[in-house]
Short mmCIF file of C-alpha atoms in Angstrom, two decimals:
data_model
loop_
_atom_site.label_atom_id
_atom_site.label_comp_id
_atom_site.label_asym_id
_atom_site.label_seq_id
_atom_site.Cartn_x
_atom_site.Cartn_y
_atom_site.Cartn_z
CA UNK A 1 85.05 108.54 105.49
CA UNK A 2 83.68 105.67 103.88
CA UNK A 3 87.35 103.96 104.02
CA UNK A 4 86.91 103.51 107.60
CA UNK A 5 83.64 102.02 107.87
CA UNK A 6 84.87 99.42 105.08
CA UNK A 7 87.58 98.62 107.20
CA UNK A 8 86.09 98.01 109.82
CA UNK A 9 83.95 95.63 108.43
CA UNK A 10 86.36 93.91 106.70
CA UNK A 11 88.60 92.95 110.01
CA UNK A 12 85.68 91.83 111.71
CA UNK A 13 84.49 89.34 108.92
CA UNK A 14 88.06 88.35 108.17
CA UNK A 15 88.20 87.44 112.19
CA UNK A 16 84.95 84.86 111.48
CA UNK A 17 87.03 83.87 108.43
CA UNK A 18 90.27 82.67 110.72
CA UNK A 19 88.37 81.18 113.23
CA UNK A 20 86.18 79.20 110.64
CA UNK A 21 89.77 77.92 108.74
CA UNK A 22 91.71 77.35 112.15
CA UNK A 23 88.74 74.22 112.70
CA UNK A 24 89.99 73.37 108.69
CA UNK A 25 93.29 72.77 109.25
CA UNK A 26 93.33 69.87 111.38
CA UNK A 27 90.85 68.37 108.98
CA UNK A 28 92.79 69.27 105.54
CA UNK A 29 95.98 70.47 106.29
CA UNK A 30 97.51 73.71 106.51
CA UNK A 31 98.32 74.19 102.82
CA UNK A 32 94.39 72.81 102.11
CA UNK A 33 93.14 75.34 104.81
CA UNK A 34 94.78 78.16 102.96
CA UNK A 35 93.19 77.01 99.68
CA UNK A 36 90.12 77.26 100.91
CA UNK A 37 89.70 81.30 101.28
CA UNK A 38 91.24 81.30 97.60
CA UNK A 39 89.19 78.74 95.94
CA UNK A 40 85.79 78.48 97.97
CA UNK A 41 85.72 82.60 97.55
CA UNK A 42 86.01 83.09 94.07
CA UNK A 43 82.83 81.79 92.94
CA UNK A 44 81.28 83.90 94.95
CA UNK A 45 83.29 87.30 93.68
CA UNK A 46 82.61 85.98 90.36
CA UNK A 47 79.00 86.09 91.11
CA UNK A 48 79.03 89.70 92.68
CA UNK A 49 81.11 90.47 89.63
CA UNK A 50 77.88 89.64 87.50
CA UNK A 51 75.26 90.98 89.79
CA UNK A 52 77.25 94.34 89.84
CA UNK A 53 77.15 94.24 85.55
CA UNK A 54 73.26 93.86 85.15
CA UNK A 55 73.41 97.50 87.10
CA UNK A 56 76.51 99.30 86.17
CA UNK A 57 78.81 99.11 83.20
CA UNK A 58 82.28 96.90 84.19
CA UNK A 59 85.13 98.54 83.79
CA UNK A 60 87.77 96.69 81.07
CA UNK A 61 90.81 95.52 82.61
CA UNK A 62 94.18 95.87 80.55
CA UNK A 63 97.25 94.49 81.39
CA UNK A 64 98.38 96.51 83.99
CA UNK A 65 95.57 95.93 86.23
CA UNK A 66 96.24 92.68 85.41
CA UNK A 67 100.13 92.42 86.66
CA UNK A 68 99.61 94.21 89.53
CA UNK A 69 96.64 91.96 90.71
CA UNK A 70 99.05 88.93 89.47
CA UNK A 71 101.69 91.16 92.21
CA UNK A 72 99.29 91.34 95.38
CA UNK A 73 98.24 87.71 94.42
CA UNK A 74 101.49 85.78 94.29
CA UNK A 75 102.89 88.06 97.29
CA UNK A 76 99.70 87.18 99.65
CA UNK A 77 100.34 83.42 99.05
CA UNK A 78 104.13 83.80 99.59
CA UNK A 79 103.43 85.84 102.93
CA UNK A 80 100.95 83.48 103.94
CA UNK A 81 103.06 80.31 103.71
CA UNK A 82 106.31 82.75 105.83
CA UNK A 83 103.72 83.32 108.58
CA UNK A 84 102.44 79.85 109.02
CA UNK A 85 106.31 79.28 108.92
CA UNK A 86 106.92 81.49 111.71
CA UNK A 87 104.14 80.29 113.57
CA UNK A 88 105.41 76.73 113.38
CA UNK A 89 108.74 77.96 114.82
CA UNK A 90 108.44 80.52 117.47
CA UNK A 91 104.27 80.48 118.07
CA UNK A 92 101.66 82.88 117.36
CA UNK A 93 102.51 86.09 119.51
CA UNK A 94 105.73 86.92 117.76
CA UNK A 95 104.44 86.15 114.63
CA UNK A 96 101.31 88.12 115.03
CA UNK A 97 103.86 91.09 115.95
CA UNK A 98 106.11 90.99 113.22
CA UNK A 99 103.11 90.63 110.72
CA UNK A 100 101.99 93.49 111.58
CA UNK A 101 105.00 95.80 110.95
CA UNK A 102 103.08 95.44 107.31
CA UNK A 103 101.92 99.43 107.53
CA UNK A 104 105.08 100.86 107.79
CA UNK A 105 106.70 98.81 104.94
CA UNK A 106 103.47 100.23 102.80
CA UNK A 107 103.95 103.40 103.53
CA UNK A 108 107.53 103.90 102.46
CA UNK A 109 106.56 101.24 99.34
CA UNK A 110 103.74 103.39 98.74
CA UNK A 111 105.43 106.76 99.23
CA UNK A 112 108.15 105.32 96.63
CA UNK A 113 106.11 103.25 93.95
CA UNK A 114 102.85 105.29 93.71
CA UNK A 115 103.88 108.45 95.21
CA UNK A 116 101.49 108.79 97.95
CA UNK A 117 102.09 111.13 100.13
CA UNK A 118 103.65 110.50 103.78
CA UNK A 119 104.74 113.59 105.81
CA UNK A 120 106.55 113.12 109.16
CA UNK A 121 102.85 112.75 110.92
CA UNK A 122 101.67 110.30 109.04
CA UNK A 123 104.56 108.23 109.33
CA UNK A 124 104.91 108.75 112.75
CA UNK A 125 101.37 107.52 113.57
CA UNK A 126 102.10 104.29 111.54
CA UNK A 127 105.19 103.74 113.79
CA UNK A 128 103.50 104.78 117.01
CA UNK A 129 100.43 101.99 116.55
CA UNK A 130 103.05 99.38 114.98
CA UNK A 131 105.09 99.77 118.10
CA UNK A 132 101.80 99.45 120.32
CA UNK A 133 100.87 95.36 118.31
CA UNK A 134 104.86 94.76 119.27
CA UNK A 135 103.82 95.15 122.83
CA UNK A 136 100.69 94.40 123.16
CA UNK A 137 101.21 90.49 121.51
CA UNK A 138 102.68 89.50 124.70
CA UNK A 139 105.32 88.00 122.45
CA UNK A 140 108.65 86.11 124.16
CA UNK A 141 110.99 87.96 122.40
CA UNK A 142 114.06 86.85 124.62
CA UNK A 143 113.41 83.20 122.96
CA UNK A 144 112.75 84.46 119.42
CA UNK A 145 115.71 83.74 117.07
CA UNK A 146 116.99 85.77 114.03
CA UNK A 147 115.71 83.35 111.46
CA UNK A 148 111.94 83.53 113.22
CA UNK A 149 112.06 87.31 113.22
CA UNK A 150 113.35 87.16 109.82
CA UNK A 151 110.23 85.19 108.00
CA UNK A 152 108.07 86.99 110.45
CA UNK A 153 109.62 90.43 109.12
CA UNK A 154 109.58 89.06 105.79
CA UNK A 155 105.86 87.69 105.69
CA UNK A 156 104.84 91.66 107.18
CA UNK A 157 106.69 93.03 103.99
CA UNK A 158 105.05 90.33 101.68
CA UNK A 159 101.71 91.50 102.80
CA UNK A 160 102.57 94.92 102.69
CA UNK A 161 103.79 94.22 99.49
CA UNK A 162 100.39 92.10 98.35
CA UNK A 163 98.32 95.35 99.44
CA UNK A 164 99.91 97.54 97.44
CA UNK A 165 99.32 95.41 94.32
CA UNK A 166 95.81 95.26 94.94
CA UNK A 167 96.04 99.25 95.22
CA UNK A 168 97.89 99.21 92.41
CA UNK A 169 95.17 97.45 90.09
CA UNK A 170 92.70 99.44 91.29
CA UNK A 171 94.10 102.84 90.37
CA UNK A 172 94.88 101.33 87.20
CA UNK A 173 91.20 100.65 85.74
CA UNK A 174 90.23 103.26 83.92
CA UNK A 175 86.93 104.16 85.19
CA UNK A 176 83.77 102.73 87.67
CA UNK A 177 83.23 103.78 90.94
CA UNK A 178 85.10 102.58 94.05
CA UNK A 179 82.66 99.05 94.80
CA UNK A 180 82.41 97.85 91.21
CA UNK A 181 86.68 98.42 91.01
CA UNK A 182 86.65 96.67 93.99
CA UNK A 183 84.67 93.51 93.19
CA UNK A 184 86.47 93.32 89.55
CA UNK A 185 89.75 93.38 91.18
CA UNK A 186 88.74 91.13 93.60
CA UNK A 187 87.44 88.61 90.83
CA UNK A 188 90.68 88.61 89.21
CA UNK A 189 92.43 88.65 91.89
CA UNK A 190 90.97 85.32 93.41
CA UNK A 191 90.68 83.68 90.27
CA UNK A 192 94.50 83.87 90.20
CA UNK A 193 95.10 82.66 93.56
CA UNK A 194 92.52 79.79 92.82
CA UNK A 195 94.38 78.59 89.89
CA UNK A 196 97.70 79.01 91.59
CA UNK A 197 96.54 76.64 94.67
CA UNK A 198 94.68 73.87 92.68
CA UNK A 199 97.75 73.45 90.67
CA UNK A 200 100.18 73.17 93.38
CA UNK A 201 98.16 70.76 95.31
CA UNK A 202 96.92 68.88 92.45
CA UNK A 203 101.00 68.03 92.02
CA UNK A 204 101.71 68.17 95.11
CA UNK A 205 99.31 67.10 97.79
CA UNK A 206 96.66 65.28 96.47
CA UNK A 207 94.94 64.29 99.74
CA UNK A 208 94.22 67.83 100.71
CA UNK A 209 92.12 67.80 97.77
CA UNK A 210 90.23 65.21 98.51
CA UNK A 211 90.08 66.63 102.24
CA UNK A 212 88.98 69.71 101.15
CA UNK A 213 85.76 68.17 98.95
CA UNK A 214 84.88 66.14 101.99
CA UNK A 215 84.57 68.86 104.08
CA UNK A 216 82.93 71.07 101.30
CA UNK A 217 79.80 72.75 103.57
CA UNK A 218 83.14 74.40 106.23
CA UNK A 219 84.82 75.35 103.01
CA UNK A 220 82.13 77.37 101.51
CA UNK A 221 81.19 79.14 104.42
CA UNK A 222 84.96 80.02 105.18
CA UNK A 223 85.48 81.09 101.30
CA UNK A 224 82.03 83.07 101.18
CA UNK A 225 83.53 84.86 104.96
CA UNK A 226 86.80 85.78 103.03
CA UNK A 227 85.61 86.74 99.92
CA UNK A 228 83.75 89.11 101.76
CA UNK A 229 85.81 90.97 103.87
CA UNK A 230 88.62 90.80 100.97
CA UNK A 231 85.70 92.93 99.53
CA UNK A 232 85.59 95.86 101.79
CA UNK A 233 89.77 95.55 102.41
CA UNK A 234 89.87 96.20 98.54
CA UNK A 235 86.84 98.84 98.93
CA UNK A 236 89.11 100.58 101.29
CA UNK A 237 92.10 100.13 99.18
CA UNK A 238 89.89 102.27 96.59
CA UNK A 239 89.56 104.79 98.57
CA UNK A 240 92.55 105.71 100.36
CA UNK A 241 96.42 104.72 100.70
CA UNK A 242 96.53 100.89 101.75
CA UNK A 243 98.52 102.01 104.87
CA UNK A 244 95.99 103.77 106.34
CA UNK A 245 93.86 100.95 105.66
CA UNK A 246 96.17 98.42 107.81
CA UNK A 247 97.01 100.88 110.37
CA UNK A 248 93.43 101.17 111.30
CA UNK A 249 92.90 97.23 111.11
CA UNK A 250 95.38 96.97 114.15
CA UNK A 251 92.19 98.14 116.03
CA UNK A 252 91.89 94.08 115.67
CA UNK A 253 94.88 93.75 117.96
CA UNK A 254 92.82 95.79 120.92
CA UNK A 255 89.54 93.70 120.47
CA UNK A 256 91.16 90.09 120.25
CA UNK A 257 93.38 91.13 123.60
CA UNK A 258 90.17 92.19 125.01
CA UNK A 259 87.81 89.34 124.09
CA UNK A 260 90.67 87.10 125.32
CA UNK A 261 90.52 88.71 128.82
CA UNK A 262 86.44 89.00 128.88
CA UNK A 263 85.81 85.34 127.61
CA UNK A 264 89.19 83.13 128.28
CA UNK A 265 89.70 84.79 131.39
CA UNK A 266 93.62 85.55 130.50
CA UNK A 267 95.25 87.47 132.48
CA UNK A 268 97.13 90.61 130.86
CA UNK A 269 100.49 92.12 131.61
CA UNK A 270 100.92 95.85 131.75
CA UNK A 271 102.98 96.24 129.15
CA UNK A 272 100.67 94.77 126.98
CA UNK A 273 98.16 97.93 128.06
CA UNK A 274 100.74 100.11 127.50
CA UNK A 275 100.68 98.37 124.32
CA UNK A 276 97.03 98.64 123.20
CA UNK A 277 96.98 102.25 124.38
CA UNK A 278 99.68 103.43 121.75
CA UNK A 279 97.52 101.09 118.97
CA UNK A 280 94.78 103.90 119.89
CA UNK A 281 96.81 106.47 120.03
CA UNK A 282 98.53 105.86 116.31
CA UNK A 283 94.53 104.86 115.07
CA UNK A 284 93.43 108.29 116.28
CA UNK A 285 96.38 110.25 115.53
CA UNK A 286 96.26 108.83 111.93
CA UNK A 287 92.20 109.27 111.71
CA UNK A 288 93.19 113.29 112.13
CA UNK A 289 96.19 113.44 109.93
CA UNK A 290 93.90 111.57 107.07
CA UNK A 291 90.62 113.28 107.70
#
């Protein structure tokens, strides 16, 4: 099950990659820190893109690959910009929560647009793990109003939404095997979302461009970081339903509660184990169902 190797990988390197733009943001802004992953990672997909063609034929993109690529590209900025949103208004836990109801949204989306199959286990094991990062965020829901839960809701179906485009292109090139499909969609894909953000801030924020050159060496360590686990998300994406792919990335819910209690000595509340139990629970029962 190469699909959950890939995974794997790619949570862990996109955890380096927040960490590395969270020390960005106070230096270019939060609009300049998101540019960074976009613009500072596609040189480096474009250069994978032409290692991979001195040993394997490319595969020709047409214009479906194309619009759904331009799809998961223009939904992961919009989803980005509702999280940071929700984040600004009701903090990190809840939004961290709602985000994550992403894998059932893709599985009904994906169940409905590309007819991948769900069955009631399947499903079920989505919902059970889902239900496990509501609990286990620690989130203050008592204080979280309906707009909050609303962009945070709406960011989770965004990214949803943004996965299954990337799906989308890949089943859509006509041939090359599942790491060459990856890197071209990933080439396109970036190249998009570079274009998109250098325009908006060239018209719109200025300064963040100049921020972002000064603090070039951050930036290209950030953008190599994200270019690479966007890799092995859309190696996974190759392989198997992007669901599955999420649901078992909630496995990065567990490890950050953990690392929080081993190294910032935070305390955690019981229902928050409860929580991280039923995350392992849905990852394992969903492991069976797809295996």
């Amino acid at each position: 099950m190469i699909w959950v190797a890939a995974t794997l990988i790619a949570a862990t390197a996109q955890t380096a990659r927040n960490a590395a733009q969270a020390g960005l943001t106070r230096e270019v802004g939060t609009l300049g820190a998101t540019a960074v992953r976009f613009v500072f990672g596609f040189p480096f997909a474009a250069l994978a893109l032409v290692a991979a063609s001195a040993w394997v034929p490319l595969p020709t993109p047409g214009l479906q690959v194309i619009g759904w690529a331009a799809l998961g590209a223009l939904a992961q900025i919009a989803a980005t910009a509702f999280m940071l949103m929700t984040m600004r208004d009701k903090g990190f836990g809840v939004a961290t929560a709602l985000m994550k109801t992403e894998p059932v949204t893709l599985a009904l989306v994906g169940a409905l647009v590309l007819a991948e199959p769900l069955g009631p286990a399947r499903l079920a094991a989505i919902g059970l793990a889902t239900l496990g990062v509501v609990l286990a965020s620690g989130a203050s829901w008592g204080r979280a109003g309906w707009g909050a839960v609303g962009t945070g809701i709406l960011s989770g179906a965004l990214f949803g939404l943004s996965a299954l485009g990337f799906r989308g292109a890949l089943l859509a090139l006509p041939d090359g095997g599942h790491v060459v499909r990856a890197i071209t969609v990933l080439t396109i894909t970036l190249g998009l979302q570079a274009a998109i953000m250098l325009a908006w801030l060239a018209l719109r924020d200025r300064a963040a461009l100049r921020a972002i050159a000064a603090q070039w060496r951050i930036s290209v360590g950030a953008g190599a970081l994200g270019a690479f686990a966007s890799l092995f998300w859309f190696i996974g994406f190759a392989l198997t339903p992007a669901a599955n792919v999420r649901t078992l990335a909630l496995v990065e819910v567990v490890m950050a509660q953990v690392l929080s209690g081993r190294v910032f000595r935070q305390s955690v509340r019981p229902v928050q184990l409860i929580g991280m139990a039923l995350i392992l629970a849905g990852v394992g029962w969903l492991l069976a169902v797809a295996a």
